[in-house]
Coordinates of C-alpha atoms in Angstrom, one line a residue:
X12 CA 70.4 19.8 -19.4
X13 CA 74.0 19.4 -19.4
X14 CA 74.7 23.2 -18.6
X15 CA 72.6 22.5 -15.9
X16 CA 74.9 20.0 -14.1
X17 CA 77.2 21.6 -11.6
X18 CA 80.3 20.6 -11.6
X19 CA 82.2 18.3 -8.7
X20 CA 84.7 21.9 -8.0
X21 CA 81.6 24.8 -7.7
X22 CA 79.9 22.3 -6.0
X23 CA 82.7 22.1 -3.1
X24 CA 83.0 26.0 -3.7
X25 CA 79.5 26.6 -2.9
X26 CA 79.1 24.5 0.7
X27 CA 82.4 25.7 1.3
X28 CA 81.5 29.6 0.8
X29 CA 78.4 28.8 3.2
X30 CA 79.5 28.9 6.5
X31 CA 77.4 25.9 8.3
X32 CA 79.1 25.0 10.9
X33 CA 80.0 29.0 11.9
X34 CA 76.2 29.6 11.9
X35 CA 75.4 26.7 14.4
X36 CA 78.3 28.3 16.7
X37 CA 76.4 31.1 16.5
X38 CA 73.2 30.2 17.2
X39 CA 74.3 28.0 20.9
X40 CA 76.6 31.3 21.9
X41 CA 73.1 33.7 21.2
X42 CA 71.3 31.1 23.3
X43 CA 73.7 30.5 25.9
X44 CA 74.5 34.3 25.7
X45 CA 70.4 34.6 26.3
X46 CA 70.2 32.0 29.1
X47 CA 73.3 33.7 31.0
X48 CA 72.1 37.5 30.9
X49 CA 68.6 36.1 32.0
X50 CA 70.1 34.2 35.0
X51 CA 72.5 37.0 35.5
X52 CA 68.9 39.2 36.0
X53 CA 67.3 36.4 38.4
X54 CA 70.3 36.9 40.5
X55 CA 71.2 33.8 40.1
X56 CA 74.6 34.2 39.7
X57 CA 76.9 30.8 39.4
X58 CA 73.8 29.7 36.7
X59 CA 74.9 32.3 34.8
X60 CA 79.0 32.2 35.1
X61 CA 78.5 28.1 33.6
X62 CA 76.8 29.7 30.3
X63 CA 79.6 32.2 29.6
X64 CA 82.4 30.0 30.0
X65 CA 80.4 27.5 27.8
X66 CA 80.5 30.5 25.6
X67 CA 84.1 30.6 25.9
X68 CA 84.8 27.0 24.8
X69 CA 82.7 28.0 21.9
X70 CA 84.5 30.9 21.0
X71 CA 87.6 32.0 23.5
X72 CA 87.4 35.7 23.2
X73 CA 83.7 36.3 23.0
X74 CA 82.6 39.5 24.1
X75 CA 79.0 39.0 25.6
X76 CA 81.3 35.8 27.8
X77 CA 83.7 38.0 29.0
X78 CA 81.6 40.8 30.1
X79 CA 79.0 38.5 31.3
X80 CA 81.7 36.9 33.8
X81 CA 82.6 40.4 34.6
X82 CA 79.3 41.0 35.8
X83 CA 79.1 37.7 37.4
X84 CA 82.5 39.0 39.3
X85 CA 81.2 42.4 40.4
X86 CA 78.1 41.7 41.2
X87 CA 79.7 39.2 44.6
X88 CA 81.9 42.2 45.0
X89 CA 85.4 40.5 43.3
X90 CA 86.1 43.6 41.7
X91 CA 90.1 42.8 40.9
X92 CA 88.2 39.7 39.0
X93 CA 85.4 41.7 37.3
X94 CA 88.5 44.1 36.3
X95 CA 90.5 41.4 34.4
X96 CA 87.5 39.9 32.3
X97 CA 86.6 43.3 30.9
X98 CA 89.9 44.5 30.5
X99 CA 90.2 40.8 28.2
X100 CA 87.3 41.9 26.5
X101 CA 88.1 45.5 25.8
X102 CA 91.6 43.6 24.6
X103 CA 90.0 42.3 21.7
X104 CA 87.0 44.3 21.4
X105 CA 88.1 47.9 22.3
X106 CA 85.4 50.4 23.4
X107 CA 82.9 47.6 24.5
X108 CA 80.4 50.0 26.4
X109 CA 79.2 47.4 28.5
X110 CA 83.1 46.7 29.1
X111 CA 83.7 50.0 30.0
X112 CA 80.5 50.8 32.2
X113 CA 81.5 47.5 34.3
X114 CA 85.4 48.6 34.5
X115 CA 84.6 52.1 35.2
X116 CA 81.9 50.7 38.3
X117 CA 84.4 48.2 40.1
X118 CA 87.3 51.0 40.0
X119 CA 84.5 53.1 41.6
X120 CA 83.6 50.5 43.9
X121 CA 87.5 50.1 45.0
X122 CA 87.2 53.7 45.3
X123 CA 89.9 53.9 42.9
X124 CA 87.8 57.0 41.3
X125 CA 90.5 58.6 39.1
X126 CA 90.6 55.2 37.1
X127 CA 86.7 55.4 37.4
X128 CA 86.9 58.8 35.4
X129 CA 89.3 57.8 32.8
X130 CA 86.9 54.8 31.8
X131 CA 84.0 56.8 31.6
X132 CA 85.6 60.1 29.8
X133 CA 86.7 57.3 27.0
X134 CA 83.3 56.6 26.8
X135 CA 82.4 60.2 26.6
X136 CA 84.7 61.0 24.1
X137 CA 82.0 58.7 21.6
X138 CA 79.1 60.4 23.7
X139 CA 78.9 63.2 25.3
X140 CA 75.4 63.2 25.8
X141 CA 74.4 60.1 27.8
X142 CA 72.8 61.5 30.9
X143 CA 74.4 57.9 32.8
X144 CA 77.4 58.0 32.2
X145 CA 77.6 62.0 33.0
X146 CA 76.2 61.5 36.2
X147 CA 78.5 58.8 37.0
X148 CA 81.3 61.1 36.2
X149 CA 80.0 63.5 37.7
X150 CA 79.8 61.9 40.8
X151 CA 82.9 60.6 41.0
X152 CA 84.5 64.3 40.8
X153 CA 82.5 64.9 43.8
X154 CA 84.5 62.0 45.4
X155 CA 87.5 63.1 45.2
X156 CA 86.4 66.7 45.7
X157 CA 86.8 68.5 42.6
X158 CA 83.6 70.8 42.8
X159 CA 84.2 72.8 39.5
X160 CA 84.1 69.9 37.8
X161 CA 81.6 68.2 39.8
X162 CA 79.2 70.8 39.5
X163 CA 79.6 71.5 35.8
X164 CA 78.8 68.0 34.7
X165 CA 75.7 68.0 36.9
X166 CA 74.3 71.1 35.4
X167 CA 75.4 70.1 31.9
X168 CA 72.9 66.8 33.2
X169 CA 69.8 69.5 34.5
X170 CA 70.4 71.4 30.7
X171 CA 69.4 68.3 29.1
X172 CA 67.1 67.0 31.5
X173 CA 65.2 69.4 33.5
X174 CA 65.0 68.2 37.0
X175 CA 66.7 65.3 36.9
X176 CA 66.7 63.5 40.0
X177 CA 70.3 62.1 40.2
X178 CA 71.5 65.3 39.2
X179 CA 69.6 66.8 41.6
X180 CA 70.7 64.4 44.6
X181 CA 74.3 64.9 43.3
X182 CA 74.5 68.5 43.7
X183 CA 72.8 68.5 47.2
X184 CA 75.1 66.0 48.6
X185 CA 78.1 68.3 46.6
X186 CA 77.3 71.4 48.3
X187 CA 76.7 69.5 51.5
X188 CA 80.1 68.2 51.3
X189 CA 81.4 71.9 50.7
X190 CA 79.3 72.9 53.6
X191 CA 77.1 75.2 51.2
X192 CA 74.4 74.0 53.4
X193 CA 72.1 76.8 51.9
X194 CA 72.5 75.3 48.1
X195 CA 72.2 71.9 49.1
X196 CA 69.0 72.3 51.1
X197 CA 67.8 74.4 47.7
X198 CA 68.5 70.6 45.0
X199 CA 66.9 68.8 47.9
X200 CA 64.0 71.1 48.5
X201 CA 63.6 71.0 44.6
X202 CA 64.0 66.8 45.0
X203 CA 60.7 66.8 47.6
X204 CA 59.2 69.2 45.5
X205 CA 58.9 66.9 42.6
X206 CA 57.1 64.2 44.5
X207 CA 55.9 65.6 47.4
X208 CA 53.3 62.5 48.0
X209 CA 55.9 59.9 47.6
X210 CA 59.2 61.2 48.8
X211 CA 62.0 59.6 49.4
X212 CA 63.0 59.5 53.0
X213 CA 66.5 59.8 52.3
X214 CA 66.1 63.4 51.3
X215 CA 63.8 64.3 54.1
X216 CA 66.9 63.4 56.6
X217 CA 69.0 65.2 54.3
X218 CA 66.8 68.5 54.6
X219 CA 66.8 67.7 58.1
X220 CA 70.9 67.8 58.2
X221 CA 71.3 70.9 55.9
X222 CA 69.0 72.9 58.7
X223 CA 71.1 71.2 61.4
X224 CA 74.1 72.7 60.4
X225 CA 72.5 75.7 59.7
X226 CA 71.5 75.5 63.2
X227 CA 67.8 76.5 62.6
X228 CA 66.8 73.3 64.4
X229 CA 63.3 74.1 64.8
X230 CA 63.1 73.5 61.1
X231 CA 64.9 70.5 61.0
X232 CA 62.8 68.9 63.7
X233 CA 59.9 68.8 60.8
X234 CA 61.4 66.4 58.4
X235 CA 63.7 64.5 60.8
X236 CA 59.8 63.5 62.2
X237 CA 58.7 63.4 58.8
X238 CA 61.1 60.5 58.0
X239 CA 60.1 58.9 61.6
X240 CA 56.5 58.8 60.4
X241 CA 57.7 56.9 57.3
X242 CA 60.8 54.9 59.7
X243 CA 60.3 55.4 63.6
X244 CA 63.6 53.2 63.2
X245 CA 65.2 54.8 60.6
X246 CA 69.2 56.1 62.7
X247 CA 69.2 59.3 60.9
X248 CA 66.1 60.6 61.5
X249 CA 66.4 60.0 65.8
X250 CA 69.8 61.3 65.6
X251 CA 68.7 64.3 63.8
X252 CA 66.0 64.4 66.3
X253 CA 68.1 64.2 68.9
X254 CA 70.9 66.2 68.2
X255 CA 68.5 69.5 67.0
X256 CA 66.8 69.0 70.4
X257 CA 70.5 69.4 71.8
X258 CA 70.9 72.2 69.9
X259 CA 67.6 73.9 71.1
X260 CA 69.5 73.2 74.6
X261 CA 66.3 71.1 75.2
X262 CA 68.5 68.2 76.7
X263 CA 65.6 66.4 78.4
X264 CA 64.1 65.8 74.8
X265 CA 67.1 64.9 73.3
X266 CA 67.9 62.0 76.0
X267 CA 64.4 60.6 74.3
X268 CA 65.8 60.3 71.2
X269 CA 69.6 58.9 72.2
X270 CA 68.2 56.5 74.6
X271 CA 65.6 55.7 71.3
X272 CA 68.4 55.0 69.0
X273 CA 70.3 52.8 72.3
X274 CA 67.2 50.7 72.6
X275 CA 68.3 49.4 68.8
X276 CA 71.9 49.9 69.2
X277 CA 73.2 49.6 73.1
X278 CA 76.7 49.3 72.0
X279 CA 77.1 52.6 70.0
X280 CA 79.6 54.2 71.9
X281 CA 79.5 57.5 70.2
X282 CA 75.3 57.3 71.1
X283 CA 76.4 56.6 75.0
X284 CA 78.7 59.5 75.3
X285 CA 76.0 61.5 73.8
X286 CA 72.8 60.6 76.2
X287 CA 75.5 60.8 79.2
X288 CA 76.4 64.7 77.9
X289 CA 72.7 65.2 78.0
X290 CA 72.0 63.8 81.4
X291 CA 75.4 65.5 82.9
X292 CA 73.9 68.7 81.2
X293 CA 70.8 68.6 82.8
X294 CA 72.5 68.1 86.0
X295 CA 71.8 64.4 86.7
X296 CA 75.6 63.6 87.1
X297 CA 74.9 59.7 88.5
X298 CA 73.2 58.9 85.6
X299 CA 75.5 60.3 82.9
X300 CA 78.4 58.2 84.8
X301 CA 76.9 55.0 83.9
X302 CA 76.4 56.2 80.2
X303 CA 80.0 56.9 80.0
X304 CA 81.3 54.3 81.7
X305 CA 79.1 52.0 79.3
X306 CA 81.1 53.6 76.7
X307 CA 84.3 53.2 78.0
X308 CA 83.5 49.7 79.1
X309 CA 83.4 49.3 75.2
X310 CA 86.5 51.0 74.3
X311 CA 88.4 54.5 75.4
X312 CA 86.2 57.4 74.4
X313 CA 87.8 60.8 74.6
X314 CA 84.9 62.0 74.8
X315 CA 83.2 59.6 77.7
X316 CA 86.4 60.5 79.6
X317 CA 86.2 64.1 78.9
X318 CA 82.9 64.0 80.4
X319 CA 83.6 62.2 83.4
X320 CA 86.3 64.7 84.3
X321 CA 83.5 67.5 83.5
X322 CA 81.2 65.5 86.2
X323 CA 84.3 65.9 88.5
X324 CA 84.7 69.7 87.9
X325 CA 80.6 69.9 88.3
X326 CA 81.1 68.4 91.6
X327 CA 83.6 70.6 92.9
X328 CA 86.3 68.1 92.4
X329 CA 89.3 70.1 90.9
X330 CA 91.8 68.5 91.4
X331 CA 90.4 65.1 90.4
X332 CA 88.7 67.0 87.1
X333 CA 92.8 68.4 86.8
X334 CA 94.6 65.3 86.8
X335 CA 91.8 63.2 84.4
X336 CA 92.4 66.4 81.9
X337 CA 95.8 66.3 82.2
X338 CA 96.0 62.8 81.2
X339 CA 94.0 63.6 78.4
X340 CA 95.9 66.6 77.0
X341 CA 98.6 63.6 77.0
X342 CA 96.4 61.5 74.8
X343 CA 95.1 64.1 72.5
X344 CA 97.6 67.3 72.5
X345 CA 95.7 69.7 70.2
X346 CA 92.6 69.3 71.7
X347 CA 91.9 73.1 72.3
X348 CA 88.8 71.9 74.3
X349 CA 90.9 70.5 76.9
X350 CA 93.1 73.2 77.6
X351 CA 90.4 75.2 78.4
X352 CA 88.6 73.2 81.0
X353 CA 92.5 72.1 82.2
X354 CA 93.3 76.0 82.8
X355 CA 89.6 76.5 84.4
X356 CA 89.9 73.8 86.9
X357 CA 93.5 75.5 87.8
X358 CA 91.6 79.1 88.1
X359 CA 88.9 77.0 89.9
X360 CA 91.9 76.2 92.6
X361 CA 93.3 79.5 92.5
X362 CA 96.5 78.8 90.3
X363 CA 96.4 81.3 87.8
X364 CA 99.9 80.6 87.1
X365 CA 99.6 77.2 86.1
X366 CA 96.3 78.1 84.3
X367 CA 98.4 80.8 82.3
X368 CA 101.3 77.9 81.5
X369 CA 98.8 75.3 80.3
X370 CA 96.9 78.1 77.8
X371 CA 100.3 78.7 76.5
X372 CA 101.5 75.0 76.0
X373 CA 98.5 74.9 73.6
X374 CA 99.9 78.2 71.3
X375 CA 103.3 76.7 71.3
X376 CA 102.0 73.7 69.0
X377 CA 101.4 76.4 66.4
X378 CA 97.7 75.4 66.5
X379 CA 95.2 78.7 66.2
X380 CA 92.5 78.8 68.8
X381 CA 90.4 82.2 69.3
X382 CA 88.8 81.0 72.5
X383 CA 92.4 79.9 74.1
X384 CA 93.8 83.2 73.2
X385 CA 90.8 85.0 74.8
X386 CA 91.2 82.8 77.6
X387 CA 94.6 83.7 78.1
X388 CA 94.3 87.3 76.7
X389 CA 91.8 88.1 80.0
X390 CA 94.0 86.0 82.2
X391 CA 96.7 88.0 81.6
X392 CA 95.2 91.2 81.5
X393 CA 93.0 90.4 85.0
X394 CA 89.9 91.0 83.3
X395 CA 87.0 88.4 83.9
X396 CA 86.9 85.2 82.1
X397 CA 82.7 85.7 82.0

């Protein structure tokens, strides 16, 4: 019975060893840690910011605190903030993946991408296959416009993941960028493809744009009413609308469209100049002057004045349509576009001199133009303009 006893000192040593008050800690930070993420999840942001600085009176350095508060940070869009709470964290507790995912997304955010890739190569450098993190990457190479690199992550993405979508997305919007309209319209095909029932209407614009550019507008007209089905609000879808019917030189279907987009927006000054170039196309000069004048009422438009000196020259009015150009070759030197018009009006008023003088004020800039050295090339060789 008396071996039994334990002593006064291996009594001490045993509550001693057990670490009570440690354990409790532990528990309140899991819960609080619990409570916070939850709250972070609801949304409900300053809820959750008061459990991770409880955390931190708990334990200063706590990692699920310190990226918590960094999510609080970025998810208000205080990005510098966000940064210093998991660059703490990754202080004490370096190569924290959440840590890293949240500093690698705010440099994004900042578009501060080269940090972005840095953060998220770290991360790589532990795993290489984590389809998030690639895509991410990859991404942000397509940001600053490295395509090699751009394009190789996102294929390494499709190699593990057959069709994956933001791989998919990525390299349409990377070839789109490149102006490989033919290869981006081919991931975005593929992207409607997978779920034809249910597709986003994002990529339907996006096929719509790829057969803009590659100026078979007929078949762009089928998804850009596609995605009006889904959105008859939706910008991108009446301005694709719009702007293939312009194409098609069908300018009395494209006013539909602008004037569509100006019943939601009157003040889009880039719309205005647009609508009054399809009115003063179609020859209905009065109406075209209001749209540009709307426009300029809003702020100077190059454009809005370029097309008010064009309503001049379409009226006969050289001179007039002379001086406004002139003014604008002031404003915007390397214009090409101007020049032209500028030496037409001067033809138009039987100055071939002058018109000669202003083709070659353009080439003295440095600045190639085929269609100004055309111009001048059959000015000076009296052959016909047309």
């Amino acid at each position: 019975m008396e071996n039994s006893k334990i002593s006064p000192d291996e009594n001490k040593w045993r509550f001693d060893d057990v670490p009570v008050p440690e354990t409790s800690a532990s528990v309140e930070i899991s819960e609080l840690s619990k409570q916070g993420y939850s709250l972070l999840k609801d949304n409900r942001i300053l809820e959750a910011a008061e459990k991770f600085r409880k955390i931190l009176t708990i334990e200063d350095n706590n990692n699920y605190a310190l990226v918590g508060l960094g999510d609080c940070e970025r998810k208000q869009g205080h990005f510098n903030e966000a940064i210093n709470f998991y660059t703490k964290c990754l202080s004490y507790h370096e190569g924290n993946n959440y840590a890293l995912f949240g500093l690698a997304d705010c440099y994004k955010a900042l578009n501060q991408y080269h940090k972005a890739i840095a953060i998220w190569e770290q991360y790589l450098g532990h795993d290489d296959r984590n389809i998030t993190v690639l895509t991410r990457v990859a991404d942000a190479y397509r940001k600053i416009r490295d395509f090699k690199q751009s394009k190789n992550l996102y294929q390494k993405v499709l190699e593990m993941e057959e069709d994956n979508a933001y791989a998919l997305i990525g390299l349409g919007h990377l070839h789109y960028d490149f102006k490989e309209y033919k290869d981006a319209l081919h991931f975005w095909t593929r992207m409607m493809e997978l779920n034809p029932d249910n597709v986003d209407i994002r990529v339907l614009t996006s096929i719509g744009n790829c057969h803009r550019k590659l100026k078979t507008f007929d078949k762009g007209l089928i998804y850009f009413q596609k995605a009006l089905d889904m959105d008859p609000k939706n910008f991108y879808a009446l301005f694709g609308m719009a702007d293939c019917y312009r194409g098609m030189n069908q300018q009395f279907r494209s006013v539909e469209y602008w004037n569509k987009i100006l019943e939601l927006d009157p003040n889009n000054k880039v719309i205005l100049t647009r609508a009054g170039d399809a009115y003063r196309n179609t020859g209905d000069y009065k109406t075209a002057i209001i749209y540009y004048n709307r426009a300029m009422d809003i702020d100077f438009d190059i454009y809005a004045a370029l097309g008010l000196a064009l309503i001049c020259k379409g009226e006969g009015k050289y001179d007039e349509a002379a001086e406004r150009l002139s003014k604008l070759v002031r404003d915007d030197p390397k214009n090409y576009r101007l020049y032209i018009d500028l030496a037409d009006c001067y033809i138009k008023l039987k100055n071939k001199p002058k018109a000669i003088e202003t083709l070659k004020d353009f080439q003295k800039q440095g600045i190639k133009s085929q269609a100004v050295n055309d111009m001048l090339d059959r000015l000076e060789s009296n052959r016909p303009l047309f």
